[in-house]
JSON list of C-alpha atoms in Angstrom, two decimals:
[
{"chain": "A", "resi": 1430, "resn": "MET", "atom": "CA", "xyz": [7.65, 25.27, -115.56]},
{"chain": "A", "resi": 1431, "resn": "ASP", "atom": "CA", "xyz": [5.46, 26.59, -112.74]},
{"chain": "A", "resi": 1432, "resn": "PRO", "atom": "CA", "xyz": [3.74, 30.00, -113.13]},
{"chain": "A", "resi": 1433, "resn": "VAL", "atom": "CA", "xyz": [5.94, 31.83, -110.61]},
{"chain": "A", "resi": 1434, "resn": "SER", "atom": "CA", "xyz": [9.15, 30.66, -112.29]},
{"chain": "A", "resi": 1435, "resn": "GLU", "atom": "CA", "xyz": [7.77, 31.73, -115.68]},
{"chain": "A", "resi": 1436, "resn": "ARG", "atom": "CA", "xyz": [6.82, 35.12, -114.28]},
{"chain": "A", "resi": 1437, "resn": "LEU", "atom": "CA", "xyz": [10.29, 35.73, -112.83]},
{"chain": "A", "resi": 1438, "resn": "ARG", "atom": "CA", "xyz": [12.18, 34.47, -115.87]},
{"chain": "A", "resi": 1439, "resn": "ALA", "atom": "CA", "xyz": [10.19, 36.83, -118.12]},
{"chain": "A", "resi": 1440, "resn": "ARG", "atom": "CA", "xyz": [11.61, 39.81, -116.18]},
{"chain": "A", "resi": 1441, "resn": "HIS", "atom": "CA", "xyz": [15.19, 38.49, -115.94]},
{"chain": "A", "resi": 1442, "resn": "PRO", "atom": "CA", "xyz": [17.64, 41.06, -117.39]},
{"chain": "A", "resi": 1443, "resn": "GLN", "atom": "CA", "xyz": [19.56, 40.27, -120.56]},
{"chain": "A", "resi": 1444, "resn": "ARG", "atom": "CA", "xyz": [22.75, 41.63, -119.00]},
{"chain": "A", "resi": 1445, "resn": "ILE", "atom": "CA", "xyz": [23.63, 40.84, -115.40]},
{"chain": "A", "resi": 1446, "resn": "ASP", "atom": "CA", "xyz": [25.44, 43.49, -113.38]},
{"chain": "A", "resi": 1447, "resn": "LEU", "atom": "CA", "xyz": [27.58, 41.71, -110.80]},
{"chain": "A", "resi": 1448, "resn": "SER", "atom": "CA", "xyz": [27.07, 43.98, -107.81]},
{"chain": "A", "resi": 1449, "resn": "LEU", "atom": "CA", "xyz": [24.76, 44.36, -104.82]},
{"chain": "A", "resi": 1450, "resn": "GLU", "atom": "CA", "xyz": [23.49, 47.74, -105.99]},
{"chain": "A", "resi": 1451, "resn": "ARG", "atom": "CA", "xyz": [20.25, 46.41, -107.54]},
{"chain": "A", "resi": 1452, "resn": "MET", "atom": "CA", "xyz": [19.49, 44.49, -104.35]},
{"chain": "A", "resi": 1453, "resn": "ARG", "atom": "CA", "xyz": [20.16, 47.55, -102.20]},
{"chain": "A", "resi": 1454, "resn": "VAL", "atom": "CA", "xyz": [17.91, 49.76, -104.35]},
{"chain": "A", "resi": 1455, "resn": "LEU", "atom": "CA", "xyz": [15.13, 47.17, -104.49]},
{"chain": "A", "resi": 1456, "resn": "CYS", "atom": "CA", "xyz": [15.24, 46.47, -100.75]},
{"chain": "A", "resi": 1457, "resn": "ALA", "atom": "CA", "xyz": [15.40, 50.19, -99.89]},
{"chain": "A", "resi": 1458, "resn": "ALA", "atom": "CA", "xyz": [12.30, 50.87, -102.00]},
{"chain": "A", "resi": 1459, "resn": "LEU", "atom": "CA", "xyz": [10.50, 48.11, -100.07]},
{"chain": "A", "resi": 1460, "resn": "GLY", "atom": "CA", "xyz": [11.49, 49.47, -96.65]},
{"chain": "A", "resi": 1461, "resn": "ASP", "atom": "CA", "xyz": [14.70, 47.44, -96.20]},
{"chain": "A", "resi": 1462, "resn": "PRO", "atom": "CA", "xyz": [13.05, 44.18, -95.15]},
{"chain": "A", "resi": 1463, "resn": "GLN", "atom": "CA", "xyz": [16.47, 42.55, -94.69]},
{"chain": "A", "resi": 1464, "resn": "HIS", "atom": "CA", "xyz": [16.94, 44.80, -91.63]},
{"chain": "A", "resi": 1465, "resn": "ARG", "atom": "CA", "xyz": [13.66, 43.60, -90.05]},
{"chain": "A", "resi": 1466, "resn": "LEU", "atom": "CA", "xyz": [14.33, 39.86, -90.08]},
{"chain": "A", "resi": 1467, "resn": "PRO", "atom": "CA", "xyz": [14.58, 37.75, -86.96]},
{"chain": "A", "resi": 1468, "resn": "PRO", "atom": "CA", "xyz": [18.14, 36.65, -86.13]},
{"chain": "A", "resi": 1469, "resn": "VAL", "atom": "CA", "xyz": [19.69, 35.16, -89.29]},
{"chain": "A", "resi": 1470, "resn": "VAL", "atom": "CA", "xyz": [21.74, 32.02, -89.85]},
{"chain": "A", "resi": 1471, "resn": "HIS", "atom": "CA", "xyz": [23.47, 32.51, -93.22]},
{"chain": "A", "resi": 1472, "resn": "VAL", "atom": "CA", "xyz": [24.46, 29.23, -94.92]},
{"chain": "A", "resi": 1473, "resn": "ALA", "atom": "CA", "xyz": [27.11, 29.10, -97.67]},
{"chain": "A", "resi": 1474, "resn": "GLY", "atom": "CA", "xyz": [29.18, 26.39, -99.35]},
{"chain": "A", "resi": 1475, "resn": "THR", "atom": "CA", "xyz": [29.37, 24.31, -102.51]},
{"chain": "A", "resi": 1476, "resn": "ASN", "atom": "CA", "xyz": [27.74, 21.08, -101.39]},
{"chain": "A", "resi": 1477, "resn": "GLY", "atom": "CA", "xyz": [25.18, 20.40, -98.70]},
{"chain": "A", "resi": 1478, "resn": "LYS", "atom": "CA", "xyz": [23.72, 23.87, -98.15]},
{"chain": "A", "resi": 1479, "resn": "GLY", "atom": "CA", "xyz": [20.15, 22.61, -98.40]},
{"chain": "A", "resi": 1480, "resn": "SER", "atom": "CA", "xyz": [20.83, 19.70, -96.06]},
{"chain": "A", "resi": 1481, "resn": "THR", "atom": "CA", "xyz": [22.54, 22.05, -93.63]},
{"chain": "A", "resi": 1482, "resn": "VAL", "atom": "CA", "xyz": [19.54, 24.40, -93.69]},
{"chain": "A", "resi": 1483, "resn": "ALA", "atom": "CA", "xyz": [17.18, 21.45, -93.15]},
{"chain": "A", "resi": 1484, "resn": "LEU", "atom": "CA", "xyz": [19.24, 20.19, -90.20]},
{"chain": "A", "resi": 1485, "resn": "ILE", "atom": "CA", "xyz": [19.44, 23.60, -88.51]},
{"chain": "A", "resi": 1486, "resn": "ARG", "atom": "CA", "xyz": [15.72, 24.15, -89.11]},
{"chain": "A", "resi": 1487, "resn": "ALA", "atom": "CA", "xyz": [14.82, 20.74, -87.63]},
{"chain": "A", "resi": 1488, "resn": "ILE", "atom": "CA", "xyz": [16.94, 21.38, -84.54]},
{"chain": "A", "resi": 1489, "resn": "ALA", "atom": "CA", "xyz": [15.49, 24.86, -84.01]},
{"chain": "A", "resi": 1490, "resn": "GLU", "atom": "CA", "xyz": [11.91, 23.69, -84.53]},
{"chain": "A", "resi": 1491, "resn": "ALA", "atom": "CA", "xyz": [12.44, 20.75, -82.16]},
{"chain": "A", "resi": 1492, "resn": "ALA", "atom": "CA", "xyz": [13.54, 23.33, -79.58]},
{"chain": "A", "resi": 1493, "resn": "GLY", "atom": "CA", "xyz": [10.20, 25.09, -80.04]},
{"chain": "A", "resi": 1494, "resn": "LEU", "atom": "CA", "xyz": [11.37, 27.98, -82.24]},
{"chain": "A", "resi": 1495, "resn": "LYS", "atom": "CA", "xyz": [9.38, 29.39, -85.14]},
{"chain": "A", "resi": 1496, "resn": "VAL", "atom": "CA", "xyz": [11.75, 29.28, -88.10]},
{"chain": "A", "resi": 1497, "resn": "HIS", "atom": "CA", "xyz": [11.80, 30.89, -91.54]},
{"chain": "A", "resi": 1498, "resn": "ALA", "atom": "CA", "xyz": [13.93, 29.26, -94.26]},
{"chain": "A", "resi": 1499, "resn": "TYR", "atom": "CA", "xyz": [15.01, 30.37, -97.72]},
{"chain": "A", "resi": 1500, "resn": "THR", "atom": "CA", "xyz": [16.55, 27.78, -100.05]},
{"chain": "A", "resi": 1501, "resn": "SER", "atom": "CA", "xyz": [16.89, 27.02, -103.74]},
{"chain": "A", "resi": 1502, "resn": "PRO", "atom": "CA", "xyz": [16.18, 25.43, -106.05]},
{"chain": "A", "resi": 1503, "resn": "HIS", "atom": "CA", "xyz": [12.71, 24.04, -105.49]},
{"chain": "A", "resi": 1504, "resn": "LEU", "atom": "CA", "xyz": [11.76, 20.46, -106.32]},
{"chain": "A", "resi": 1505, "resn": "VAL", "atom": "CA", "xyz": [8.11, 20.75, -107.37]},
{"chain": "A", "resi": 1506, "resn": "ARG", "atom": "CA", "xyz": [6.63, 24.16, -106.53]},
{"chain": "A", "resi": 1507, "resn": "PHE", "atom": "CA", "xyz": [8.37, 27.51, -106.38]},
{"chain": "A", "resi": 1508, "resn": "ASN", "atom": "CA", "xyz": [6.83, 28.12, -102.94]},
{"chain": "A", "resi": 1509, "resn": "GLU", "atom": "CA", "xyz": [9.19, 25.48, -101.50]},
{"chain": "A", "resi": 1510, "resn": "ARG", "atom": "CA", "xyz": [11.94, 28.11, -101.55]},
{"chain": "A", "resi": 1511, "resn": "ILE", "atom": "CA", "xyz": [10.31, 30.26, -98.87]},
{"chain": "A", "resi": 1512, "resn": "ARG", "atom": "CA", "xyz": [9.14, 28.78, -95.56]},
{"chain": "A", "resi": 1513, "resn": "LEU", "atom": "CA", "xyz": [7.47, 31.10, -93.09]},
{"chain": "A", "resi": 1514, "resn": "ALA", "atom": "CA", "xyz": [7.39, 29.85, -89.51]},
{"chain": "A", "resi": 1515, "resn": "GLY", "atom": "CA", "xyz": [7.60, 26.30, -90.83]},
{"chain": "A", "resi": 1516, "resn": "LYS", "atom": "CA", "xyz": [4.99, 26.58, -93.60]},
{"chain": "A", "resi": 1517, "resn": "LEU", "atom": "CA", "xyz": [5.44, 27.16, -97.33]},
{"chain": "A", "resi": 1518, "resn": "ILE", "atom": "CA", "xyz": [4.54, 30.66, -98.43]},
{"chain": "A", "resi": 1519, "resn": "GLU", "atom": "CA", "xyz": [0.98, 30.78, -99.79]},
{"chain": "A", "resi": 1520, "resn": "ASP", "atom": "CA", "xyz": [0.44, 31.49, -103.50]},
{"chain": "A", "resi": 1521, "resn": "GLU", "atom": "CA", "xyz": [-1.59, 34.62, -102.78]},
{"chain": "A", "resi": 1522, "resn": "ALA", "atom": "CA", "xyz": [1.06, 36.09, -100.47]},
{"chain": "A", "resi": 1523, "resn": "LEU", "atom": "CA", "xyz": [3.90, 35.28, -102.86]},
{"chain": "A", "resi": 1524, "resn": "ASN", "atom": "CA", "xyz": [2.10, 36.82, -105.84]},
{"chain": "A", "resi": 1525, "resn": "ALA", "atom": "CA", "xyz": [1.24, 39.95, -103.85]},
{"chain": "A", "resi": 1526, "resn": "ILE", "atom": "CA", "xyz": [4.90, 40.40, -102.90]},
{"chain": "A", "resi": 1527, "resn": "LEU", "atom": "CA", "xyz": [6.02, 39.82, -106.50]},
{"chain": "A", "resi": 1528, "resn": "ASP", "atom": "CA", "xyz": [3.49, 42.48, -107.59]},
{"chain": "A", "resi": 1529, "resn": "ARG", "atom": "CA", "xyz": [5.15, 44.93, -105.16]},
{"chain": "A", "resi": 1530, "resn": "ILE", "atom": "CA", "xyz": [8.62, 44.03, -106.44]},
{"chain": "A", "resi": 1531, "resn": "GLU", "atom": "CA", "xyz": [7.54, 44.47, -110.07]},
{"chain": "A", "resi": 1532, "resn": "ALA", "atom": "CA", "xyz": [5.95, 47.83, -109.23]},
{"chain": "A", "resi": 1533, "resn": "VAL", "atom": "CA", "xyz": [9.23, 49.02, -107.68]},
{"chain": "A", "resi": 1534, "resn": "MET", "atom": "CA", "xyz": [11.16, 47.85, -110.74]},
{"chain": "A", "resi": 1535, "resn": "ALA", "atom": "CA", "xyz": [8.75, 49.74, -113.00]},
{"chain": "A", "resi": 1536, "resn": "GLU", "atom": "CA", "xyz": [8.93, 52.90, -110.86]},
{"chain": "A", "resi": 1537, "resn": "THR", "atom": "CA", "xyz": [12.73, 52.85, -110.68]},
{"chain": "A", "resi": 1538, "resn": "ASP", "atom": "CA", "xyz": [13.20, 51.63, -114.28]},
{"chain": "A", "resi": 1539, "resn": "SER", "atom": "CA", "xyz": [15.34, 48.80, -112.95]},
{"chain": "A", "resi": 1540, "resn": "GLU", "atom": "CA", "xyz": [15.68, 45.07, -113.44]},
{"chain": "A", "resi": 1541, "resn": "ALA", "atom": "CA", "xyz": [16.44, 42.21, -111.10]},
{"chain": "A", "resi": 1542, "resn": "THR", "atom": "CA", "xyz": [17.61, 38.68, -111.73]},
{"chain": "A", "resi": 1543, "resn": "VAL", "atom": "CA", "xyz": [15.39, 35.75, -110.80]},
{"chain": "A", "resi": 1544, "resn": "PHE", "atom": "CA", "xyz": [17.52, 35.14, -107.70]},
{"chain": "A", "resi": 1545, "resn": "GLU", "atom": "CA", "xyz": [17.46, 38.82, -106.68]},
{"chain": "A", "resi": 1546, "resn": "SER", "atom": "CA", "xyz": [13.66, 38.96, -107.04]},
{"chain": "A", "resi": 1547, "resn": "THR", "atom": "CA", "xyz": [13.24, 35.68, -105.18]},
{"chain": "A", "resi": 1548, "resn": "THR", "atom": "CA", "xyz": [15.59, 36.75, -102.39]},
{"chain": "A", "resi": 1549, "resn": "THR", "atom": "CA", "xyz": [13.81, 40.08, -102.03]},
{"chain": "A", "resi": 1550, "resn": "ALA", "atom": "CA", "xyz": [10.45, 38.29, -101.90]},
{"chain": "A", "resi": 1551, "resn": "ALA", "atom": "CA", "xyz": [11.78, 36.02, -99.16]},
{"chain": "A", "resi": 1552, "resn": "PHE", "atom": "CA", "xyz": [13.05, 39.00, -97.15]},
{"chain": "A", "resi": 1553, "resn": "VAL", "atom": "CA", "xyz": [9.73, 40.84, -97.48]},
{"chain": "A", "resi": 1554, "resn": "ALA", "atom": "CA", "xyz": [7.68, 37.78, -96.50]},
{"chain": "A", "resi": 1555, "resn": "MET", "atom": "CA", "xyz": [9.96, 36.95, -93.57]},
{"chain": "A", "resi": 1556, "resn": "SER", "atom": "CA", "xyz": [9.97, 40.54, -92.31]},
{"chain": "A", "resi": 1557, "resn": "GLU", "atom": "CA", "xyz": [6.17, 40.54, -92.23]},
{"chain": "A", "resi": 1558, "resn": "THR", "atom": "CA", "xyz": [5.75, 37.17, -90.48]},
{"chain": "A", "resi": 1559, "resn": "PRO", "atom": "CA", "xyz": [6.76, 36.69, -86.83]},
{"chain": "A", "resi": 1560, "resn": "ALA", "atom": "CA", "xyz": [9.46, 34.07, -86.15]},
{"chain": "A", "resi": 1561, "resn": "ASP", "atom": "CA", "xyz": [12.40, 33.44, -83.85]},
{"chain": "A", "resi": 1562, "resn": "LEU", "atom": "CA", "xyz": [15.00, 32.61, -86.50]},
{"chain": "A", "resi": 1563, "resn": "ALA", "atom": "CA", "xyz": [15.59, 32.96, -90.26]},
{"chain": "A", "resi": 1564, "resn": "ILE", "atom": "CA", "xyz": [17.87, 30.56, -92.10]},
{"chain": "A", "resi": 1565, "resn": "ILE", "atom": "CA", "xyz": [19.07, 31.97, -95.41]},
{"chain": "A", "resi": 1566, "resn": "GLU", "atom": "CA", "xyz": [20.91, 29.92, -98.04]},
{"chain": "A", "resi": 1567, "resn": "VAL", "atom": "CA", "xyz": [23.23, 31.81, -100.39]},
{"chain": "A", "resi": 1568, "resn": "GLY", "atom": "CA", "xyz": [22.86, 31.54, -104.15]},
{"chain": "A", "resi": 1569, "resn": "LEU", "atom": "CA", "xyz": [26.17, 31.48, -105.97]},
{"chain": "A", "resi": 1570, "resn": "GLY", "atom": "CA", "xyz": [27.97, 32.68, -102.87]},
{"chain": "A", "resi": 1571, "resn": "GLY", "atom": "CA", "xyz": [30.79, 35.15, -102.64]},
{"chain": "A", "resi": 1572, "resn": "VAL", "atom": "CA", "xyz": [30.84, 38.77, -101.65]},
{"chain": "A", "resi": 1573, "resn": "LEU", "atom": "CA", "xyz": [28.34, 39.80, -104.36]},
{"chain": "A", "resi": 1574, "resn": "ASP", "atom": "CA", "xyz": [25.69, 37.18, -103.57]},
{"chain": "A", "resi": 1575, "resn": "ALA", "atom": "CA", "xyz": [22.26, 38.84, -103.30]},
{"chain": "A", "resi": 1576, "resn": "THR", "atom": "CA", "xyz": [21.81, 37.48, -99.76]},
{"chain": "A", "resi": 1577, "resn": "ASN", "atom": "CA", "xyz": [24.78, 39.54, -98.59]},
{"chain": "A", "resi": 1578, "resn": "VAL", "atom": "CA", "xyz": [22.60, 42.61, -98.09]},
{"chain": "A", "resi": 1579, "resn": "ILE", "atom": "CA", "xyz": [22.14, 40.98, -94.68]},
{"chain": "A", "resi": 1580, "resn": "GLU", "atom": "CA", "xyz": [24.92, 42.79, -92.88]},
{"chain": "A", "resi": 1581, "resn": "ARG", "atom": "CA", "xyz": [25.11, 41.08, -89.50]},
{"chain": "A", "resi": 1582, "resn": "PRO", "atom": "CA", "xyz": [23.90, 37.49, -89.36]},
{"chain": "A", "resi": 1583, "resn": "LEU", "atom": "CA", "xyz": [23.71, 35.85, -85.96]},
{"chain": "A", "resi": 1584, "resn": "LEU", "atom": "CA", "xyz": [25.72, 32.96, -87.38]},
{"chain": "A", "resi": 1585, "resn": "SER", "atom": "CA", "xyz": [27.43, 32.19, -90.69]},
{"chain": "A", "resi": 1586, "resn": "VAL", "atom": "CA", "xyz": [27.73, 28.51, -91.54]},
{"chain": "A", "resi": 1587, "resn": "ILE", "atom": "CA", "xyz": [30.00, 27.21, -94.29]},
{"chain": "A", "resi": 1588, "resn": "ALA", "atom": "CA", "xyz": [29.07, 23.79, -95.65]},
{"chain": "A", "resi": 1589, "resn": "PRO", "atom": "CA", "xyz": [31.76, 21.88, -97.60]},
{"chain": "A", "resi": 1590, "resn": "VAL", "atom": "CA", "xyz": [33.45, 23.95, -100.31]},
{"chain": "A", "resi": 1591, "resn": "ASP", "atom": "CA", "xyz": [34.75, 22.26, -103.45]},
{"chain": "A", "resi": 1592, "resn": "TYR", "atom": "CA", "xyz": [35.56, 23.01, -107.07]}
]
């Protein structure tokens, strides 16, 4: 397991509260980065989310746009989950953001799941890096998915849904 995954799993709560409240508190303490993103394309579905994100990203980049992308899981390195203007997030930047997230959790005596921490890190990184578009892939999906703190995406895309 890579060091970032180990770091996040060590802080994962024993009990998961199925709500958006932790995400709202965490994002608010970090200045609500989800409100400072470039226009967002929000991608949901059961199958093909990653391929859909890759296709939209390729089209937008071919049109000359700078594009952020957030996907999961990663194949080799955790950094693959967060692309900033077409490039993987650097280790130093990712670790600095995770330090900020952990400091907020310590100050507020709160916990966050791996996906909530990762999503928050993506929002912070994307809000601090100029781009024309952000493509965000949901996690489990549904109304309580951590990515749903984004209130008004430019576009919501639903890839195939299946049981």
